[in-house]
Structure formats: C-alpha cells, structure tokens
PDB file of C-alpha atoms in Angstrom:
ATOM      1  CA  MET A 412      14.526 -42.989  21.780  1.00 46.00           C
ATOM      2  CA  ARG A 413      14.879 -41.432  18.356  1.00 52.00           C
ATOM      3  CA  ILE A 414      13.242 -44.133  16.346  1.00 51.00           C
ATOM      4  CA  PRO A 415       9.910 -44.191  18.209  1.00 53.00           C
ATOM      5  CA  SER A 416       9.409 -40.398  18.116  1.00 54.00           C
ATOM      6  CA  LEU A 417      10.237 -40.294  14.429  1.00 49.00           C
ATOM      7  CA  PHE A 418       7.805 -43.146  13.941  1.00 51.00           C
ATOM      8  CA  VAL A 419       5.067 -41.261  15.786  1.00 48.00           C
ATOM      9  CA  ALA A 420       5.743 -38.170  13.697  1.00 48.00           C
ATOM     10  CA  VAL A 421       5.543 -40.119  10.477  1.00 46.00           C
ATOM     11  CA  CYS A 422       2.263 -41.710  11.610  1.00 44.00           C
ATOM     12  CA  LEU A 423       0.861 -38.283  12.456  1.00 45.00           C
ATOM     13  CA  VAL A 424       1.747 -36.952   9.021  1.00 43.00           C
ATOM     14  CA  ALA A 425       0.279 -39.984   7.319  1.00 40.00           C
ATOM     15  CA  ALA A 426      -2.897 -39.728   9.378  1.00 39.00           C
ATOM     16  CA  THR A 427      -3.490 -36.060   8.567  1.00 42.00           C
ATOM     17  CA  PRO A 428      -3.937 -35.359   4.873  1.00 40.00           C
ATOM     18  CA  GLY A 429      -2.408 -32.066   3.818  1.00 43.00           C
ATOM     19  CA  PHE A 430      -0.833 -31.873   7.266  1.00 44.00           C
ATOM     20  CA  GLY A 431       0.520 -28.420   8.027  1.00 42.00           C
ATOM     21  CA  LEU A 432      -0.336 -27.080   4.592  1.00 51.00           C
ATOM     22  CA  ALA A 433      -2.918 -24.354   4.424  1.00 52.00           C
ATOM     23  CA  ALA A 434      -4.954 -24.231   1.270  1.00 61.00           C
ATOM     24  CA  GLY A 435      -3.980 -21.778  -1.405  1.00 80.00           C
ATOM     25  CA  PHE A 436      -0.255 -22.289  -1.960  1.00 92.00           C
ATOM     26  CA  ASN A 437       0.679 -22.970  -5.574  1.00 94.00           C
ATOM     27  CA  PRO A 438       2.619 -26.185  -6.349  1.00 95.00           C
ATOM     28  CA  GLU A 439       6.025 -24.479  -6.185  1.00 96.00           C
ATOM     29  CA  MET A 440       5.274 -22.969  -2.765  1.00 96.00           C
ATOM     30  CA  THR A 441       3.642 -26.172  -1.507  1.00 96.00           C
ATOM     31  CA  LYS A 442       6.863 -28.017  -2.251  1.00 96.00           C
ATOM     32  CA  TYR A 443       8.874 -25.337  -0.470  1.00 97.00           C
ATOM     33  CA  VAL A 444       6.686 -25.494   2.648  1.00 97.00           C
ATOM     34  CA  GLN A 445       6.864 -29.295   2.629  1.00 96.00           C
ATOM     35  CA  GLY A 446      10.654 -28.969   2.543  1.00 97.00           C
ATOM     36  CA  LEU A 447      10.510 -26.653   5.571  1.00 97.00           C
ATOM     37  CA  GLU A 448       8.325 -29.212   7.310  1.00 96.00           C
ATOM     38  CA  THR A 449      10.821 -32.021   6.727  1.00 96.00           C
ATOM     39  CA  GLN A 450      13.596 -29.813   8.054  1.00 96.00           C
ATOM     40  CA  ALA A 451      11.571 -28.743  11.103  1.00 97.00           C
ATOM     41  CA  LYS A 452      10.882 -32.361  11.985  1.00 96.00           C
ATOM     42  CA  LYS A 453      14.576 -33.149  11.880  1.00 95.00           C
ATOM     43  CA  GLN A 454      15.465 -30.129  13.986  1.00 95.00           C
ATOM     44  CA  GLU A 455      12.763 -30.388  16.662  1.00 94.00           C
ATOM     45  CA  SER A 456      11.552 -33.747  17.858  1.00 92.00           C
ATOM     46  CA  SER A 457       8.485 -32.107  19.434  1.00 93.00           C
ATOM     47  CA  PHE A 458       7.423 -30.538  16.117  1.00 95.00           C
ATOM     48  CA  LYS A 459       3.790 -31.239  15.363  1.00 93.00           C
ATOM     49  CA  GLY A 460       3.155 -29.010  12.391  1.00 95.00           C
ATOM     50  CA  PHE A 461       3.190 -25.340  11.550  1.00 96.00           C
ATOM     51  CA  ASP A 462       1.022 -23.032  13.566  1.00 96.00           C
ATOM     52  CA  ALA A 463      -0.330 -19.683  12.362  1.00 96.00           C
ATOM     53  CA  ALA A 464      -0.836 -18.502  15.955  1.00 97.00           C
ATOM     54  CA  ARG A 465       2.888 -18.892  16.672  1.00 97.00           C
ATOM     55  CA  GLY A 466       3.564 -17.201  13.332  1.00 97.00           C
ATOM     56  CA  LYS A 467       1.388 -14.269  14.366  1.00 98.00           C
ATOM     57  CA  LYS A 468       3.283 -13.840  17.622  1.00 98.00           C
ATOM     58  CA  LEU A 469       6.563 -13.912  15.756  1.00 97.00           C
ATOM     59  CA  PHE A 470       5.255 -11.308  13.333  1.00 98.00           C
ATOM     60  CA  PHE A 471       4.248  -8.847  16.045  1.00 98.00           C
ATOM     61  CA  ASP A 472       6.997  -9.459  18.614  1.00 96.00           C
ATOM     62  CA  ALA A 473       9.097  -6.268  18.627  1.00 95.00           C
ATOM     63  CA  GLN A 474      12.839  -6.711  19.099  1.00 95.00           C
ATOM     64  CA  PRO A 475      15.220  -4.055  20.378  1.00 93.00           C
ATOM     65  CA  ASN A 476      17.106  -2.477  17.492  1.00 87.00           C
ATOM     66  CA  ALA A 477      19.874   0.043  18.050  1.00 79.00           C
ATOM     67  CA  LYS A 478      19.255   1.860  14.782  1.00 79.00           C
ATOM     68  CA  SER A 479      15.501   1.995  14.388  1.00 81.00           C
ATOM     69  CA  GLY A 480      14.159   1.437  17.910  1.00 86.00           C
ATOM     70  CA  PRO A 481      11.869  -1.572  18.619  1.00 94.00           C
ATOM     71  CA  LEU A 482      11.416  -3.422  15.328  1.00 95.00           C
ATOM     72  CA  SER A 483       8.933  -6.112  14.324  1.00 97.00           C
ATOM     73  CA  CYS A 484       7.675  -7.465  11.017  1.00 98.00           C
ATOM     74  CA  ALA A 485       4.635  -5.233  11.551  1.00 97.00           C
ATOM     75  CA  THR A 486       6.829  -2.104  11.673  1.00 96.00           C
ATOM     76  CA  CYS A 487       7.246  -2.279   7.897  1.00 96.00           C
ATOM     77  CA  HIS A 488       4.253  -4.416   6.924  1.00 98.00           C
ATOM     78  CA  THR A 489       1.812  -2.744   9.388  1.00 96.00           C
ATOM     79  CA  SER A 490      -0.484  -4.631  11.770  1.00 96.00           C
ATOM     80  CA  ASP A 491      -3.141  -4.990   9.065  1.00 97.00           C
ATOM     81  CA  LEU A 492      -1.450  -7.069   6.373  1.00 97.00           C
ATOM     82  CA  LYS A 493      -4.114  -6.108   3.870  1.00 97.00           C
ATOM     83  CA  LYS A 494      -2.816  -2.550   3.954  1.00 97.00           C
ATOM     84  CA  SER A 495       0.295  -1.096   2.372  1.00 97.00           C
ATOM     85  CA  GLY A 496       3.319  -0.723   4.595  1.00 96.00           C
ATOM     86  CA  LYS A 497       6.456   1.350   4.451  1.00 93.00           C
ATOM     87  CA  THR A 498      10.189   0.625   4.695  1.00 94.00           C
ATOM     88  CA  LEU A 499      12.386   2.490   7.153  1.00 91.00           C
ATOM     89  CA  VAL A 500      13.544   4.646   4.230  1.00 92.00           C
ATOM     90  CA  GLY A 501       9.914   5.581   3.530  1.00 90.00           C
ATOM     91  CA  LYS A 502       9.186   3.566   0.385  1.00 93.00           C
ATOM     92  CA  VAL A 503       5.692   2.062   0.117  1.00 93.00           C
ATOM     93  CA  ILE A 504       5.441  -1.745   0.411  1.00 96.00           C
ATOM     94  CA  PRO A 505       2.363  -3.227  -1.273  1.00 97.00           C
ATOM     95  CA  PRO A 506       0.172  -5.377   1.068  1.00 97.00           C
ATOM     96  CA  LEU A 507       1.640  -8.678   2.266  1.00 97.00           C
ATOM     97  CA  ALA A 508      -1.717 -10.478   2.538  1.00 96.00           C
ATOM     98  CA  PRO A 509      -2.336 -12.753  -0.466  1.00 95.00           C
ATOM     99  CA  SER A 510      -6.047 -11.834  -0.260  1.00 94.00           C
ATOM    100  CA  ALA A 511      -5.114  -8.228  -1.011  1.00 96.00           C
ATOM    101  CA  ASN A 512      -2.123  -8.862  -3.277  1.00 95.00           C
ATOM    102  CA  LYS A 513      -2.250 -11.946  -5.488  1.00 94.00           C
ATOM    103  CA  SER A 514       1.471 -12.026  -6.251  1.00 94.00           C
ATOM    104  CA  ARG A 515       2.363 -12.684  -2.594  1.00 96.00           C
ATOM    105  CA  LEU A 516       3.782 -16.072  -1.601  1.00 96.00           C
ATOM    106  CA  THR A 517       3.763 -17.334  -5.172  1.00 96.00           C
ATOM    107  CA  ASN A 518       7.480 -17.315  -5.916  1.00 96.00           C
ATOM    108  CA  VAL A 519       9.848 -19.380  -3.775  1.00 97.00           C
ATOM    109  CA  LYS A 520      12.962 -17.424  -4.678  1.00 94.00           C
ATOM    110  CA  GLU A 521      11.322 -14.139  -3.737  1.00 95.00           C
ATOM    111  CA  THR A 522       9.845 -15.497  -0.506  1.00 96.00           C
ATOM    112  CA  GLU A 523      13.117 -17.109   0.574  1.00 95.00           C
ATOM    113  CA  LYS A 524      15.124 -13.989  -0.184  1.00 94.00           C
ATOM    114  CA  TRP A 525      12.916 -11.710   1.865  1.00 96.00           C
ATOM    115  CA  LEU A 526      12.455 -14.120   4.770  1.00 96.00           C
ATOM    116  CA  LEU A 527      16.233 -14.370   5.015  1.00 94.00           C
ATOM    117  CA  ARG A 528      16.740 -10.593   4.924  1.00 93.00           C
ATOM    118  CA  ASN A 529      13.785  -9.709   7.123  1.00 95.00           C
ATOM    119  CA  PHE A 530      14.558 -12.288   9.828  1.00 95.00           C
ATOM    120  CA  LYS A 531      18.139 -11.066   9.943  1.00 92.00           C
ATOM    121  CA  GLN A 532      16.982  -7.513  10.288  1.00 91.00           C
ATOM    122  CA  VAL A 533      14.386  -8.116  13.012  1.00 94.00           C
ATOM    123  CA  TYR A 534      15.870 -11.079  14.901  1.00 95.00           C
ATOM    124  CA  GLY A 535      19.530 -10.628  14.001  1.00 91.00           C
ATOM    125  CA  ARG A 536      19.691 -14.206  12.679  1.00 92.00           C
ATOM    126  CA  GLU A 537      18.140 -16.473  10.081  1.00 94.00           C
ATOM    127  CA  GLY A 538      14.708 -17.894  10.841  1.00 96.00           C
ATOM    128  CA  THR A 539      14.511 -21.606  11.646  1.00 97.00           C
ATOM    129  CA  ALA A 540      12.488 -23.891   9.375  1.00 97.00           C
ATOM    130  CA  ARG A 541       9.680 -23.953  11.963  1.00 97.00           C
ATOM    131  CA  GLU A 542       9.614 -20.173  12.341  1.00 98.00           C
ATOM    132  CA  LYS A 543       9.512 -19.662   8.588  1.00 98.00           C
ATOM    133  CA  GLY A 544       6.696 -22.185   8.197  1.00 97.00           C
ATOM    134  CA  ASP A 545       4.734 -20.688  11.106  1.00 97.00           C
ATOM    135  CA  VAL A 546       4.945 -17.156   9.769  1.00 98.00           C
ATOM    136  CA  LEU A 547       4.057 -18.260   6.223  1.00 97.00           C
ATOM    137  CA  MET A 548       0.928 -19.963   7.607  1.00 96.00           C
ATOM    138  CA  PHE A 549       0.000 -16.736   9.348  1.00 97.00           C
ATOM    139  CA  ILE A 550       0.626 -14.509   6.315  1.00 97.00           C
ATOM    140  CA  ASN A 551      -1.110 -16.884   3.952  1.00 96.00           C
ATOM    141  CA  ALA A 552      -4.257 -16.817   6.076  1.00 94.00           C
ATOM    142  CA  GLN A 553      -4.528 -13.022   5.801  1.00 94.00           C
TER     143      GLN A 553
ATOM    144  CA  MET B 113      -4.650  12.132   2.430  1.00 43.00           C
ATOM    145  CA  ASN B 114      -4.258  15.714   1.343  1.00 46.00           C
ATOM    146  CA  SER B 115      -0.754  15.419  -0.016  1.00 48.00           C
ATOM    147  CA  LEU B 116      -1.584  12.043  -1.543  1.00 46.00           C
ATOM    148  CA  SER B 117      -4.501  13.395  -3.528  1.00 47.00           C
ATOM    149  CA  LYS B 118      -2.286  16.127  -4.908  1.00 49.00           C
ATOM    150  CA  MET B 119       0.337  13.723  -6.188  1.00 49.00           C
ATOM    151  CA  PRO B 120      -1.227  12.660  -9.480  1.00 52.00           C
ATOM    152  CA  ILE B 121      -1.698  16.282 -10.475  1.00 50.00           C
ATOM    153  CA  SER B 122       1.889  17.240  -9.830  1.00 49.00           C
ATOM    154  CA  ALA B 123       3.025  14.054 -11.568  1.00 49.00           C
ATOM    155  CA  LEU B 124       0.967  15.119 -14.569  1.00 45.00           C
ATOM    156  CA  PHE B 125       2.619  18.533 -14.535  1.00 45.00           C
ATOM    157  CA  ALA B 126       5.998  16.867 -14.352  1.00 46.00           C
ATOM    158  CA  VAL B 127       5.226  14.870 -17.476  1.00 43.00           C
ATOM    159  CA  ILE B 128       4.008  17.931 -19.360  1.00 41.00           C
ATOM    160  CA  PHE B 129       6.946  19.993 -18.170  1.00 42.00           C
ATOM    161  CA  SER B 130       9.573  17.414 -19.025  1.00 40.00           C
ATOM    162  CA  SER B 131       8.220  16.981 -22.532  1.00 38.00           C
ATOM    163  CA  VAL B 132       8.403  20.754 -23.020  1.00 36.00           C
ATOM    164  CA  VAL B 133      12.008  20.752 -21.823  1.00 37.00           C
ATOM    165  CA  THR B 134      12.905  17.929 -24.192  1.00 36.00           C
ATOM    166  CA  ALA B 135      11.209  19.691 -27.079  1.00 33.00           C
ATOM    167  CA  HIS B 136      13.492  22.662 -26.495  1.00 34.00           C
ATOM    168  CA  GLY B 137      16.563  20.496 -26.534  1.00 32.00           C
ATOM    169  CA  GLY B 138      17.349  20.963 -22.841  1.00 35.00           C
ATOM    170  CA  GLY B 139      16.846  17.280 -22.066  1.00 37.00           C
ATOM    171  CA  SER B 140      20.319  16.706 -20.659  1.00 43.00           C
ATOM    172  CA  GLU B 141      19.233  18.600 -17.521  1.00 51.00           C
ATOM    173  CA  LEU B 142      17.000  15.666 -16.658  1.00 60.00           C
ATOM    174  CA  MET B 143      18.713  12.362 -16.017  1.00 76.00           C
ATOM    175  CA  GLY B 144      15.599  10.268 -16.511  1.00 83.00           C
ATOM    176  CA  GLY B 145      14.687   7.409 -14.199  1.00 87.00           C
ATOM    177  CA  ALA B 146      16.809   4.314 -13.742  1.00 88.00           C
ATOM    178  CA  THR B 147      16.032   1.790 -16.481  1.00 89.00           C
ATOM    179  CA  ASN B 148      17.608  -1.625 -15.922  1.00 94.00           C
ATOM    180  CA  SER B 149      14.835  -3.972 -14.795  1.00 95.00           C
ATOM    181  CA  ALA B 150      17.008  -6.038 -12.433  1.00 96.00           C
ATOM    182  CA  TYR B 151      18.234  -2.832 -10.824  1.00 97.00           C
ATOM    183  CA  LEU B 152      14.711  -1.433 -10.468  1.00 96.00           C
ATOM    184  CA  LYS B 153      13.442  -4.630  -8.871  1.00 95.00           C
ATOM    185  CA  GLU B 154      16.343  -5.508  -6.572  1.00 96.00           C
ATOM    186  CA  CYS B 155      17.516  -2.039  -5.621  1.00 97.00           C
ATOM    187  CA  GLY B 156      14.131  -0.345  -5.688  1.00 96.00           C
ATOM    188  CA  ALA B 157      12.370  -2.465  -3.067  1.00 95.00           C
ATOM    189  CA  CYS B 158      13.478  -0.619   0.059  1.00 96.00           C
ATOM    190  CA  HIS B 159      14.065   2.824  -1.406  1.00 97.00           C
ATOM    191  CA  LEU B 160      14.082   4.716  -4.687  1.00 96.00           C
ATOM    192  CA  ALA B 161      16.267   3.075  -7.332  1.00 97.00           C
ATOM    193  CA  TYR B 162      18.666   6.024  -7.236  1.00 97.00           C
ATOM    194  CA  GLN B 163      19.902   7.263 -10.609  1.00 97.00           C
ATOM    195  CA  PRO B 164      23.381   5.806 -11.255  1.00 97.00           C
ATOM    196  CA  GLN B 165      24.444   9.264 -12.486  1.00 96.00           C
ATOM    197  CA  PHE B 166      24.633  10.479  -8.869  1.00 97.00           C
ATOM    198  CA  LEU B 167      27.734   8.517  -7.872  1.00 97.00           C
ATOM    199  CA  PRO B 168      31.109   7.727  -9.432  1.00 96.00           C
ATOM    200  CA  LYS B 169      32.014   4.229 -10.605  1.00 96.00           C
ATOM    201  CA  ARG B 170      34.205   3.620  -7.548  1.00 96.00           C
ATOM    202  CA  SER B 171      31.248   4.293  -5.228  1.00 97.00           C
ATOM    203  CA  TRP B 172      28.961   1.840  -6.997  1.00 98.00           C
ATOM    204  CA  GLU B 173      31.680  -0.805  -6.865  1.00 97.00           C
ATOM    205  CA  LYS B 174      31.974  -0.319  -3.126  1.00 97.00           C
ATOM    206  CA  VAL B 175      28.192  -0.348  -2.592  1.00 98.00           C
ATOM    207  CA  MET B 176      27.838  -3.537  -4.637  1.00 98.00           C
ATOM    208  CA  ASN B 177      30.710  -5.250  -2.835  1.00 96.00           C
ATOM    209  CA  THR B 178      29.278  -4.609   0.623  1.00 95.00           C
ATOM    210  CA  LEU B 179      25.645  -5.658   0.130  1.00 95.00           C
ATOM    211  CA  ASP B 180      25.792  -8.168   3.007  1.00 90.00           C
ATOM    212  CA  SER B 181      25.881  -5.292   5.406  1.00 89.00           C
ATOM    213  CA  HIS B 182      24.119  -2.468   3.638  1.00 94.00           C
ATOM    214  CA  PHE B 183      23.418   0.364   6.080  1.00 92.00           C
ATOM    215  CA  GLY B 184      22.266  -2.065   8.774  1.00 84.00           C
ATOM    216  CA  ASP B 185      20.254  -4.132   6.278  1.00 85.00           C
ATOM    217  CA  SER B 186      21.082  -7.116   4.128  1.00 85.00           C
ATOM    218  CA  ALA B 187      20.680  -6.551   0.405  1.00 92.00           C
ATOM    219  CA  ALA B 188      22.738  -9.585  -0.643  1.00 90.00           C
ATOM    220  CA  LEU B 189      22.225 -10.878  -4.201  1.00 92.00           C
ATOM    221  CA  ASP B 190      23.424 -13.877  -6.148  1.00 91.00           C
ATOM    222  CA  ASP B 191      26.517 -13.353  -8.327  1.00 93.00           C
ATOM    223  CA  ALA B 192      24.695 -13.198 -11.667  1.00 94.00           C
ATOM    224  CA  LEU B 193      22.336 -10.429 -10.531  1.00 94.00           C
ATOM    225  CA  LYS B 194      25.144  -8.612  -8.796  1.00 96.00           C
ATOM    226  CA  SER B 195      27.305  -8.434 -11.886  1.00 96.00           C
ATOM    227  CA  GLU B 196      24.403  -7.430 -14.132  1.00 97.00           C
ATOM    228  CA  ILE B 197      23.454  -4.591 -11.803  1.00 98.00           C
ATOM    229  CA  LEU B 198      27.026  -3.435 -11.255  1.00 98.00           C
ATOM    230  CA  GLY B 199      27.520  -3.397 -15.037  1.00 97.00           C
ATOM    231  CA  TYR B 200      24.486  -1.152 -15.442  1.00 97.00           C
ATOM    232  CA  LEU B 201      25.553   1.173 -12.616  1.00 97.00           C
ATOM    233  CA  VAL B 202      29.119   1.544 -13.900  1.00 97.00           C
ATOM    234  CA  LYS B 203      27.986   2.160 -17.474  1.00 96.00           C
ATOM    235  CA  ASN B 204      25.733   4.988 -16.303  1.00 95.00           C
ATOM    236  CA  SER B 205      27.784   6.291 -13.385  1.00 96.00           C
ATOM    237  CA  ALA B 206      28.675   9.948 -12.913  1.00 95.00           C
ATOM    238  CA  ASP B 207      32.059   9.324 -14.641  1.00 94.00           C
ATOM    239  CA  ALA B 208      30.257   8.162 -17.772  1.00 93.00           C
ATOM    240  CA  SER B 209      27.505  10.781 -17.791  1.00 92.00           C
ATOM    241  CA  SER B 210      27.393  14.243 -19.333  1.00 89.00           C
ATOM    242  CA  SER B 211      24.520  15.475 -17.149  1.00 90.00           C
ATOM    243  CA  LYS B 212      25.043  18.680 -15.217  1.00 91.00           C
ATOM    244  CA  ILE B 213      24.350  16.987 -11.912  1.00 93.00           C
ATOM    245  CA  SER B 214      27.027  14.333 -12.569  1.00 94.00           C
ATOM    246  CA  ARG B 215      29.615  16.945 -13.475  1.00 94.00           C
ATOM    247  CA  LYS B 216      28.867  18.984 -10.365  1.00 94.00           C
ATOM    248  CA  MET B 217      28.839  15.878  -8.209  1.00 95.00           C
ATOM    249  CA  LEU B 218      32.285  14.771  -9.430  1.00 94.00           C
ATOM    250  CA  ALA B 219      33.675  18.266  -9.036  1.00 93.00           C
ATOM    251  CA  SER B 220      32.513  18.316  -5.410  1.00 93.00           C
ATOM    252  CA  LEU B 221      34.326  15.079  -4.546  1.00 93.00           C
ATOM    253  CA  GLY B 222      38.017  14.769  -3.927  1.00 84.00           C
ATOM    254  CA  THR B 223      39.555  11.892  -5.888  1.00 82.00           C
ATOM    255  CA  ALA B 224      40.313  10.116  -2.614  1.00 81.00           C
ATOM    256  CA  GLU B 225      36.680  10.092  -1.507  1.00 89.00           C
ATOM    257  CA  THR B 226      34.479   7.104  -2.211  1.00 95.00           C
ATOM    258  CA  PRO B 227      31.094   8.013  -0.744  1.00 96.00           C
ATOM    259  CA  LEU B 228      28.569   5.208  -0.235  1.00 97.00           C
ATOM    260  CA  LYS B 229      25.735   7.667   0.035  1.00 97.00           C
ATOM    261  CA  ILE B 230      24.566  10.386  -2.322  1.00 97.00           C
ATOM    262  CA  SER B 231      23.364  12.195   0.780  1.00 96.00           C
ATOM    263  CA  ASP B 232      26.920  12.205   2.212  1.00 94.00           C
ATOM    264  CA  THR B 233      28.431  14.084  -0.705  1.00 96.00           C
ATOM    265  CA  PRO B 234      29.407  17.767  -0.568  1.00 95.00           C
ATOM    266  CA  TYR B 235      27.204  18.364  -3.653  1.00 96.00           C
ATOM    267  CA  PHE B 236      24.130  16.973  -1.874  1.00 96.00           C
ATOM    268  CA  LYS B 237      24.894  18.916   1.291  1.00 96.00           C
ATOM    269  CA  ARG B 238      25.341  22.142  -0.624  1.00 95.00           C
ATOM    270  CA  LYS B 239      22.047  21.711  -2.499  1.00 95.00           C
ATOM    271  CA  HIS B 240      20.229  20.904   0.753  1.00 96.00           C
ATOM    272  CA  ARG B 241      21.874  23.402   3.069  1.00 95.00           C
ATOM    273  CA  GLU B 242      18.548  25.164   3.542  1.00 94.00           C
ATOM    274  CA  VAL B 243      16.882  21.968   4.715  1.00 95.00           C
ATOM    275  CA  ARG B 244      17.369  21.654   8.478  1.00 93.00           C
ATOM    276  CA  ALA B 245      18.404  18.282   9.899  1.00 92.00           C
ATOM    277  CA  ASP B 246      15.129  17.945  11.844  1.00 94.00           C
ATOM    278  CA  VAL B 247      13.114  18.395   8.632  1.00 95.00           C
ATOM    279  CA  PHE B 248      14.656  15.191   7.246  1.00 94.00           C
ATOM    280  CA  LYS B 249      13.469  13.463  10.448  1.00 91.00           C
ATOM    281  CA  ARG B 250       9.780  14.346   9.961  1.00 91.00           C
ATOM    282  CA  LYS B 251       7.526  11.337  10.077  1.00 88.00           C
ATOM    283  CA  SER B 252       6.653  11.249   6.370  1.00 89.00           C
ATOM    284  CA  ILE B 253      10.285  11.855   5.340  1.00 93.00           C
ATOM    285  CA  GLY B 254      12.396   9.867   7.807  1.00 89.00           C
ATOM    286  CA  SER B 255      15.751  10.249   6.126  1.00 92.00           C
ATOM    287  CA  PRO B 256      17.616  12.254   3.476  1.00 96.00           C
ATOM    288  CA  ALA B 257      17.673   8.993   1.491  1.00 97.00           C
ATOM    289  CA  ASN B 258      13.904   9.294   0.950  1.00 96.00           C
ATOM    290  CA  CYS B 259      14.303  11.610  -2.056  1.00 97.00           C
ATOM    291  CA  THR B 260      10.748  10.972  -3.273  1.00 95.00           C
ATOM    292  CA  ALA B 261       9.237  12.506  -0.122  1.00 95.00           C
ATOM    293  CA  CYS B 262      10.229  15.973  -1.390  1.00 97.00           C
ATOM    294  CA  HIS B 263      11.060  15.400  -5.060  1.00 96.00           C
ATOM    295  CA  LEU B 264       7.765  13.845  -6.121  1.00 94.00           C
ATOM    296  CA  SER B 265       9.081  12.765  -9.523  1.00 93.00           C
ATOM    297  CA  ALA B 266      12.491  11.612  -8.335  1.00 95.00           C
ATOM    298  CA  ASP B 267      11.797   8.210  -9.885  1.00 93.00           C
ATOM    299  CA  LYS B 268      11.750   9.941 -13.267  1.00 92.00           C
ATOM    300  CA  GLY B 269      15.001  11.722 -12.529  1.00 91.00           C
ATOM    301  CA  ASP B 270      13.333  15.069 -11.969  1.00 92.00           C
ATOM    302  CA  TYR B 271      14.951  16.992  -9.106  1.00 93.00           C
ATOM    303  CA  ASP B 272      14.012  20.476 -10.339  1.00 90.00           C
ATOM    304  CA  GLU B 273      14.296  22.778  -7.340  1.00 88.00           C
ATOM    305  CA  HIS B 274      11.141  24.633  -8.326  1.00 90.00           C
ATOM    306  CA  LYS B 275       9.051  21.503  -7.972  1.00 90.00           C
ATOM    307  CA  VAL B 276      10.288  20.479  -4.537  1.00 94.00           C
ATOM    308  CA  LYS B 277       7.528  20.062  -1.978  1.00 94.00           C
ATOM    309  CA  ILE B 278       8.576  19.477   1.617  1.00 94.00           C
ATOM    310  CA  PRO B 279       5.902  17.617   3.632  1.00 93.00           C
ATOM    311  CA  ARG B 280       4.940  19.572   6.738  1.00 90.00           C
ATOM    312  CA  LYS B 281       4.699  16.548   9.033  1.00 86.00           C
TER     313      LYS B 281
END
C-alpha cells in the first residue's frame, strides 16, 4: 500500500512546479518550507500540500488557557496581521504580515524559534510539519 | 490615541532631564537601559528587557536555568546565547551595582530569598503600595511586569517617581 501512495505523491509534486510554495520566500526560507513539506509527506499519507485556509483556521482557533483565558495566535498578533499586536505582558509586537514588515519570515532560526514557542503556548504542544507549513502559507499571504 | 500622542513629548523631557542630572553628577541615580544586544533581543521580545540591577545574581541564575517553563511561557535558548546573557546579567546584577535601587533592593531581601520576579520583591511592593491591585489589571497595563505602561522611559532605566503616569483604562 505504501509504495503506490508515495508514488502518487511524488508524481503530484513533479507535476506541479513550485508545489506548495507561495511566492516571496527567500532561498533560506524556501529550503525550510521544502523540508517541512518532505516531513509532512512522511507523516501524513493524505498530505497534498500546504493550505493557507487551514493555516488561517489554526491561527484564529482559540484554545482554553488556564492563565490567560481563551488564547489564539490572533490574541497577540491581532486579527489584522498588518497591524501591531501586543504580548500578554503588554509589549508591542510589530506586524506579522510580510507586506507590512519586511523582516518577517526571512530568517529560519527566528521563525523556527517562535513557531516552537507560540505553538506550545497556544496548543500546549509543538506544531506538526503540516501545521507549521499551513500557517506560514497563511502569514506569508498577508 | 491620546496617551500615545503624548509619549514622544514625555520621552523628550526624559532625555533633557537625564542629561541635566548627569551634568550635575547625580547619574548613579539612573541605571540606564539594558545594553547587551543578545539580552535586548532575546529577553526584550515579550516584555521590557528589565535592568539587571533589579535582581541579585542568584535570581538571574534561577531565571536563566528555568527558561523552559518561564511563567507559563517557553523562553528556551541555545546554550551559547544562554551563557552570554547570564554572563551579562550576573556582571550587572544588584550585587555588582552601586545604584541606589540595587542597594535598597538587596537590603529588602533576606539572604534566603531568591525571587524570580522584580514585582515579587519587598522593595517593589513597598514602592508600589499606593497602586491598588486592580490598577495593575487595567486593560492597557495588564500586569505589574509591564513597567513601561506607567514608567514611560523604563527602557532607559528611568523610574523617577515624579514622571510616573498611570493609564486610566
């Protein structure tokens, strides 16, 4: 069973140039997202590519949080990613949208560090490769 | 909007005022802002990069050794960054500082106490005894840890009580 589905996936990738990669990532980030893609394919046989719509849902889905009350990515980054947000301690966070803040999603180390921390804080666990790719597609399109 | 538009003006006053103080040789009253660039970047993302002079060496060691679970957040760092930042914090900690605030802070702590928070110390509580608990909970303040909400130039180490401005909402 495994070999055919892997084969189909590989064909799909080959047939779709730039599959899953939105325009605008720099080479370093492109490589990172491709790595996430490879991982996602291994982890989920039904994976067909990253999806900004799923990323959006993940971004806005509030989770119960004993300390802060319902918490989502939008709690700190606001629901308009082109605007500045605020941490729970009240410090301003410059906009997350690359269209409003050129330095966003340009540095793999920075992106990885914050995705790890922020997923743990909102979802209480690390994000999966698919979730990280989905949400990066969503953010990058803002 | 109102309080925002006032900020640059008060910041300007702070600059003028602090240069006057320095000119008169009273500069040790002001701690200055934190300086180490790794510290400012890594420890200044979620809140003010608190001046190291506020806590003793033993507190900074404890804070830096528990970053995985940092007040309900993860602030974990790789080992190289961690040791650089800890080095900076220890070198400028209250034990190593001659500022008035550091001396008062140390005097207010028993030697057995290792506070993780500036806002948990007897010195902080004494200085803020006139600020009611519900004031710290106001929407634009949120927490005692949000020093900058009331001390507009906290990032420059200016906590002068005459310049405090408590947001009304």
